[in-house]
C-alpha positions as semicolon CSV with decimal commas, in nm:
position;residue;x (nm);y (nm);z (nm)
1;M;-3,249;-5,358;-4,931
2;T;-3,218;-5,055;-5,086
3;A;-3,074;-4,734;-4,953
4;A;-3,139;-4,397;-5,014
5;S;-2,870;-4,073;-4,987
6;T;-2,919;-3,694;-4,871
7;D;-2,546;-3,560;-4,958
8;R;-2,424;-3,205;-4,881
9;P;-2,066;-3,030;-4,852
10;H;-1,839;-2,977;-4,749
11;D;-2,141;-4,699;-0,773
12;P;-1,946;-4,924;-0,547
13;Q;-1,785;-5,076;-0,818
14;R;-1,679;-5,394;-0,881
15;R;-1,308;-5,485;-0,904
16;S;-1,135;-5,824;-1,100
17;L;-0,837;-5,864;-1,274
18;L;-0,879;-6,100;-1,586
19;G;-0,569;-6,197;-1,692
20;G;-0,446;-6,311;-2,075
21;A;-0,129;-6,404;-2,289
22;A;-0,060;-6,229;-2,641
23;L;-0,177;-6,443;-2,951
24;A;-0,029;-6,394;-3,297
25;L;-0,306;-6,214;-3,558
26;L;-0,405;-6,454;-3,871
27;A;-0,552;-6,276;-4,144
28;V;-0,804;-6,463;-4,385
29;P;-0,975;-6,452;-4,669
30;L;-1,329;-6,273;-4,745
31;G;-1,479;-6,616;-4,823
32;A;-1,460;-6,783;-4,481
33;V;-1,761;-6,538;-4,339
34;G;-1,999;-6,775;-4,518
35;S;-1,893;-7,090;-4,255
36;V;-2,005;-6,910;-3,939
37;F;-2,369;-6,856;-4,033
38;A;-2,399;-7,171;-4,173
39;E;-2,336;-7,320;-3,823
40;P;-2,599;-7,477;-3,636
41;A;-2,709;-7,359;-3,265
42;G;-2,557;-7,599;-2,996
43;S;-2,247;-7,717;-3,168
44;A;-2,015;-7,499;-2,968
45;G;-1,684;-7,663;-3,110
46;P;-1,756;-7,590;-3,451
47;R;-1,878;-7,232;-3,317
48;R;-1,542;-7,149;-3,217
49;A;-1,380;-7,278;-3,495
50;A;-1,566;-7,057;-3,708
51;T;-1,455;-6,781;-3,510
52;A;-1,126;-6,825;-3,520
53;A;-1,108;-6,912;-3,933
54;V;-1,281;-6,538;-3,868
55;W;-1,028;-6,354;-3,702
56;G;-0,805;-6,540;-3,622
57;P;-0,645;-6,605;-3,320
58;L;-0,716;-6,251;-3,088
59;K;-0,384;-6,022;-2,952
60;Q;-0,351;-5,788;-2,641
61;I;-0,231;-5,520;-2,576
62;D;-0,165;-5,263;-2,272
63;A;-0,333;-4,938;-2,376
64;G;-0,381;-4,700;-2,104
65;V;-0,571;-4,888;-1,749
66;L;-0,713;-5,234;-1,989
67;R;-0,504;-5,476;-2,119
68;V;-0,738;-5,485;-2,471
69;S;-0,845;-5,779;-2,672
70;Y;-0,827;-5,701;-3,022
71;A;-0,904;-5,850;-3,343
72;E;-0,676;-5,738;-3,649
73;L;-0,751;-5,823;-4,013
74;G;-0,581;-5,710;-4,351
75;P;-0,249;-5,536;-4,400
76;R;-0,058;-5,400;-4,117
77;H;0,051;-5,098;-4,290
78;G;-0,348;-5,056;-4,515
79;P;-0,563;-4,731;-4,404
80;P;-0,640;-4,789;-4,092
81;V;-0,975;-4,894;-3,935
82;L;-1,139;-4,881;-3,555
83;L;-1,443;-5,016;-3,516
84;L;-1,647;-5,013;-3,183
85;H;-1,935;-5,200;-3,080
86;G;-2,191;-5,137;-2,788
87;W;-2,444;-5,306;-2,552
88;P;-2,505;-5,550;-2,522
89;Y;-2,295;-5,639;-2,885
90;D;-1,935;-5,689;-2,938
91;I;-1,673;-5,779;-3,205
92;H;-1,913;-5,941;-3,402
93;T;-2,096;-5,690;-3,458
94;Y;-1,825;-5,632;-3,739
95;V;-1,772;-6,012;-3,837
96;E;-1,878;-5,941;-4,228
97;V;-1,771;-5,596;-4,199
98;A;-1,382;-5,620;-4,139
99;P;-1,299;-5,892;-4,348
100;R;-1,495;-5,717;-4,671
101;L;-1,236;-5,411;-4,601
102;A;-0,942;-5,647;-4,459
103;A;-0,966;-5,749;-4,869
104;R;-0,990;-5,445;-4,978
105;G;-0,602;-5,354;-4,825
106;Y;-0,770;-5,126;-4,464
107;R;-0,587;-5,301;-4,169
108;V;-0,902;-5,327;-3,918
109;I;-0,875;-5,288;-3,585
110;V;-1,153;-5,419;-3,334
111;P;-1,129;-5,419;-2,972
112;Y;-1,374;-5,585;-2,670
113;L;-1,454;-5,287;-2,499
114;R;-1,430;-5,252;-2,125
115;G;-1,594;-5,466;-1,939
116;Y;-1,666;-5,750;-2,283
117;G;-1,407;-6,030;-2,403
118;A;-1,107;-6,061;-2,241
119;T;-0,993;-5,700;-2,268
120;A;-0,940;-5,650;-1,852
121;F;-0,849;-5,328;-1,596
122;L;-0,486;-5,390;-1,524
123;S;-0,558;-5,253;-1,172
124;A;-0,796;-5,415;-0,944
125;D;-0,864;-5,014;-0,839
126;T;-0,909;-4,899;-1,127
127;P;-1,314;-4,774;-1,135
128;R;-1,531;-4,976;-1,379
129;N;-1,637;-4,662;-1,481
130;G;-1,874;-4,653;-1,801
131;Q;-1,908;-4,297;-1,852
132;Q;-1,848;-4,170;-2,222
133;A;-1,539;-4,009;-2,132
134;A;-1,350;-4,288;-1,998
135;L;-1,481;-4,545;-2,341
136;A;-1,350;-4,236;-2,565
137;A;-1,004;-4,258;-2,325
138;D;-0,979;-4,615;-2,384
139;S;-0,989;-4,538;-2,783
140;I;-0,739;-4,284;-2,781
141;A;-0,495;-4,518;-2,574
142;L;-0,522;-4,819;-2,798
143;L;-0,413;-4,597;-3,068
144;D;-0,156;-4,490;-2,921
145;A;-0,030;-4,803;-2,811
146;L;-0,098;-5,000;-3,127
147;G;0,133;-4,658;-3,322
148;I;-0,142;-4,523;-3,550
149;D;-0,172;-4,148;-3,583
150;S;-0,492;-4,190;-3,711
151;A;-0,788;-4,371;-3,887
152;I;-1,124;-4,442;-3,996
153;V;-1,397;-4,430;-3,664
154;G;-1,671;-4,648;-3,694
155;G;-1,913;-4,728;-3,507
156;C;-2,321;-4,829;-3,336
157;D;-2,451;-4,736;-3,046
158;W;-2,204;-4,675;-2,730
159;G;-1,963;-4,739;-3,068
160;A;-2,109;-4,491;-3,238
161;R;-2,141;-4,196;-2,936
162;T;-1,709;-4,283;-2,876
163;A;-1,634;-4,335;-3,250
164;G;-1,855;-3,945;-3,222
165;I;-1,644;-3,852;-2,930
166;L;-1,281;-3,926;-3,078
167;A;-1,416;-3,726;-3,435
168;A;-1,527;-3,414;-3,218
169;L;-1,235;-3,406;-2,932
170;W;-0,975;-3,568;-3,138
171;P;-1,027;-3,459;-3,508
172;Q;-0,651;-3,502;-3,549
173;R;-0,711;-3,907;-3,511
174;C;-1,016;-3,923;-3,735
175;R;-0,963;-3,946;-4,104
176;G;-1,359;-4,040;-4,081
177;L;-1,671;-4,134;-3,900
178;V;-1,974;-4,395;-4,001
179;S;-2,185;-4,408;-3,693
180;V;-2,457;-4,564;-3,677
181;S;-2,776;-4,338;-3,574
182;G;-2,604;-4,034;-3,616
183;Y;-2,481;-3,753;-3,357
184;L;-2,524;-3,980;-2,984
185;I;-2,243;-3,740;-2,819
186;G;-2,487;-3,622;-2,441
187;S;-2,407;-3,482;-2,147
188;Q;-2,555;-3,568;-1,740
189;Q;-2,709;-3,196;-1,762
190;A;-2,921;-3,310;-2,100
191;N;-3,030;-3,622;-1,915
192;Q;-3,195;-3,459;-1,671
193;A;-3,447;-3,367;-1,903
194;P;-3,799;-3,596;-1,945
195;L;-3,880;-3,718;-2,205
196;P;-4,224;-3,784;-2,376
197;P;-4,425;-4,046;-2,159
198;K;-4,351;-4,346;-2,537
199;A;-3,990;-4,216;-2,551
200;E;-3,915;-4,263;-2,145
201;L;-4,083;-4,616;-2,237
202;Q;-3,770;-4,669;-2,486
203;W;-3,566;-4,669;-2,157
204;W;-3,717;-4,876;-1,963
205;Y;-3,378;-5,082;-1,926
206;Q;-3,192;-4,782;-1,810
207;F;-3,409;-4,667;-1,521
208;Y;-3,439;-5,103;-1,421
209;F;-3,087;-5,038;-1,414
210;A;-3,092;-4,732;-1,178
211;T;-3,192;-5,026;-0,918
212;E;-3,015;-5,272;-0,699
213;R;-3,271;-5,499;-0,815
214;G;-3,198;-5,389;-1,198
215;E;-2,846;-5,481;-1,128
216;R;-2,891;-5,821;-0,968
217;G;-3,159;-5,888;-1,194
218;Y;-2,916;-5,833;-1,488
219;A;-2,601;-6,028;-1,308
220;Q;-2,837;-6,331;-1,315
221;N;-3,023;-6,364;-1,603
222;R;-2,757;-6,129;-1,815
223;R;-2,819;-6,388;-2,179
224;E;-3,193;-6,362;-2,140
225;F;-3,216;-5,956;-2,115
226;S;-2,940;-5,916;-2,345
227;R;-3,131;-6,150;-2,642
228;L;-3,432;-5,975;-2,528
229;I;-3,299;-5,642;-2,646
230;W;-3,134;-5,770;-2,956
231;E;-3,504;-5,845;-3,048
232;L;-3,654;-5,528;-2,908
233;A;-3,391;-5,322;-3,148
234;S;-3,404;-5,531;-3,444
235;P;-3,752;-5,680;-3,489
236;Q;-3,677;-5,819;-3,853
237;W;-3,326;-5,967;-3,763
238;R;-3,362;-6,312;-3,766
239;F;-3,072;-6,452;-3,586
240;D;-3,023;-6,787;-3,496
241;D;-2,879;-6,939;-3,154
242;A;-2,533;-6,986;-3,287
243;T;-2,543;-6,655;-3,354
244;F;-2,680;-6,423;-3,003
245;E;-2,480;-6,769;-2,841
246;R;-2,132;-6,658;-2,945
247;S;-2,184;-6,259;-2,871
248;A;-2,312;-6,405;-2,526
249;A;-2,026;-6,510;-2,429
250;A;-1,842;-6,176;-2,407
251;F;-2,104;-6,076;-2,114
252;D;-1,909;-6,317;-1,900
253;N;-1,592;-6,049;-1,844
254;P;-1,672;-6,049;-1,481
255;D;-1,634;-5,649;-1,508
256;H;-1,902;-5,711;-1,765
257;V;-2,202;-5,609;-1,495
258;A;-2,052;-5,331;-1,309
259;V;-1,950;-5,131;-1,597
260;V;-2,293;-5,134;-1,780
261;I;-2,464;-4,999;-1,456
262;H;-2,209;-4,768;-1,424
263;N;-2,279;-4,620;-1,797
264;Y;-2,646;-4,612;-1,752
265;R;-2,675;-4,473;-1,408
266;W;-2,389;-4,242;-1,454
267;R;-2,561;-4,067;-1,810
268;L;-2,879;-4,032;-1,542
269;G;-2,654;-3,830;-1,310
270;L;-2,689;-4,121;-1,012
271;A;-2,345;-4,207;-1,077
272;Q;-2,019;-4,009;-1,020
273;G;-1,743;-4,045;-1,266
274;E;-1,422;-4,036;-1,257
275;P;-1,234;-3,622;-1,146
276;Q;-0,976;-3,718;-1,451
277;F;-1,268;-3,655;-1,706
278;D;-1,430;-3,416;-1,579
279;E;-1,267;-3,088;-1,819
280;L;-1,374;-3,348;-2,116
281;E;-1,768;-3,463;-1,972
282;A;-1,748;-2,989;-2,003
283;R;-1,643;-3,008;-2,358
284;L;-1,915;-3,295;-2,433
285;A;-2,188;-3,140;-2,251
286;Q;-2,137;-2,824;-2,535
287;A;-2,219;-3,052;-2,801
288;P;-1,931;-2,984;-2,970
289;A;-1,977;-3,021;-3,360
290;I;-1,788;-3,246;-3,588
291;A;-1,619;-3,138;-3,861
292;V;-1,426;-3,471;-3,989
293;P;-1,563;-3,620;-4,279
294;T;-1,868;-3,809;-4,185
295;I;-2,172;-4,065;-4,323
296;T;-2,395;-4,163;-4,108
297;L;-2,669;-4,451;-4,128
298;E;-3,025;-4,532;-4,025
299;G;-3,177;-4,870;-4,037
300;D;-3,577;-4,857;-4,148
301;A;-3,622;-5,063;-3,873
302;N;-3,454;-4,969;-3,523
303;G;-3,623;-5,038;-3,252
304;A;-3,416;-4,863;-2,980
305;P;-3,418;-4,509;-2,901
306;H;-3,228;-4,319;-3,182
307;P;-3,276;-3,942;-3,247
308;P;-3,429;-3,854;-3,637
309;A;-3,171;-3,736;-3,891
310;A;-3,297;-3,445;-3,915
311;A;-3,189;-3,346;-3,477
312;Y;-2,879;-3,399;-3,579
313;A;-2,724;-3,355;-4,008
314;R;-2,659;-2,943;-3,870
315;K;-2,415;-3,088;-3,588
316;F;-2,208;-3,217;-3,859
317;T;-1,991;-2,902;-4,044
318;G;-1,783;-3,068;-4,286
319;P;-1,825;-3,330;-4,569
320;Y;-2,121;-3,541;-4,438
321;A;-2,382;-3,760;-4,606
322;H;-2,677;-3,959;-4,434
323;R;-2,808;-4,295;-4,555
324;E;-3,147;-4,456;-4,494
325;L;-3,129;-4,834;-4,533
326;R;-3,433;-5,018;-4,637
327;G;-3,555;-5,400;-4,564
328;G;-3,602;-5,426;-4,200
329;I;-3,231;-5,359;-4,072
330;G;-3,251;-5,286;-3,698
331;H;-3,049;-5,140;-3,432
332;N;-2,708;-5,394;-3,492
333;L;-2,681;-5,226;-3,842
334;P;-2,337;-5,353;-3,921
335;Q;-2,410;-5,716;-3,855
336;E;-2,739;-5,663;-4,040
337;A;-2,631;-5,475;-4,340
338;P;-2,313;-5,507;-4,370
339;E;-2,175;-5,436;-4,664
340;A;-2,403;-5,083;-4,652
341;F;-2,171;-5,045;-4,341
342;A;-1,811;-5,146;-4,516
343;Q;-1,948;-4,906;-4,833
344;A;-1,962;-4,604;-4,606
345;I;-1,600;-4,653;-4,395
346;V;-1,442;-4,699;-4,786
347;E;-1,600;-4,385;-4,933
348;V;-1,618;-4,198;-4,593
349;T;-1,276;-3,978;-4,700
350;A;-1,363;-3,999;-5,048
351;L;-1,684;-3,698;-4,958
């Protein structure tokens, strides 16, 4: 893999509760990662042990409307890094990134988003809302709960959008931004504009999710559906069954389907958001610029819908670099090219 760098300066919604006990943190050395990928498919017991060896026992904390399940690696007083996953992925997007950063002295926080893993809503009455402002509010609430004033924030897919929102609306909480596929902040208004037919085709699942049949289909076939998305979004990534199943377990969260369906219906204006987020969404609809130090990354084999780098470069008004990764790197870039992503986290605040 090589990298080229271009720098410039400065509805009815499901409601349920998922309980869980707080667990202790166990940080591990970088060398523990290799065993995860060497594990053969079908060995569920060793897979759980390998995952625990990487993350240590997951921790839980009440933050906003959620009890967040998260991994934490590295020294408690190291520079904080918040890493956010997307759909249909989970915290294992950063399974090789996080230990690399922890070994360099960073305090790395990797939470399961609402609707994933053991992250649970504190109240059965809270809407299972997937709109972008709600996900961003979750991240701010998590930083508050952890006592972190500001952090380097990195993200991929939904996580890249959320990270960008934090950088745009709460720059004082964001020391630097690393975003896969660049500027992904959107709005319901912008999403009303039709795209060329080939671009619309890439969003086939969004239109499927707009139907009741699509919601039932995803609920019944979420593993098969998610694996298809992995294959389409990263056509040259040769992941094995164990790697997929390790992440797919996160989709068994009882709120997962409701959050995912609402996310995509909200984008098209087919589902309402929560009034408390109206002011944030109005600001996001203006496509605010991002002034914090930023590195955007793109793989040369990203099969998911994504904008060209030239379309968003001007949205980053502070220190900025864009890097194109070669070698068949797809949409799940941190897991496919962990060294490049980790290096971007290390370098972003020095731009």
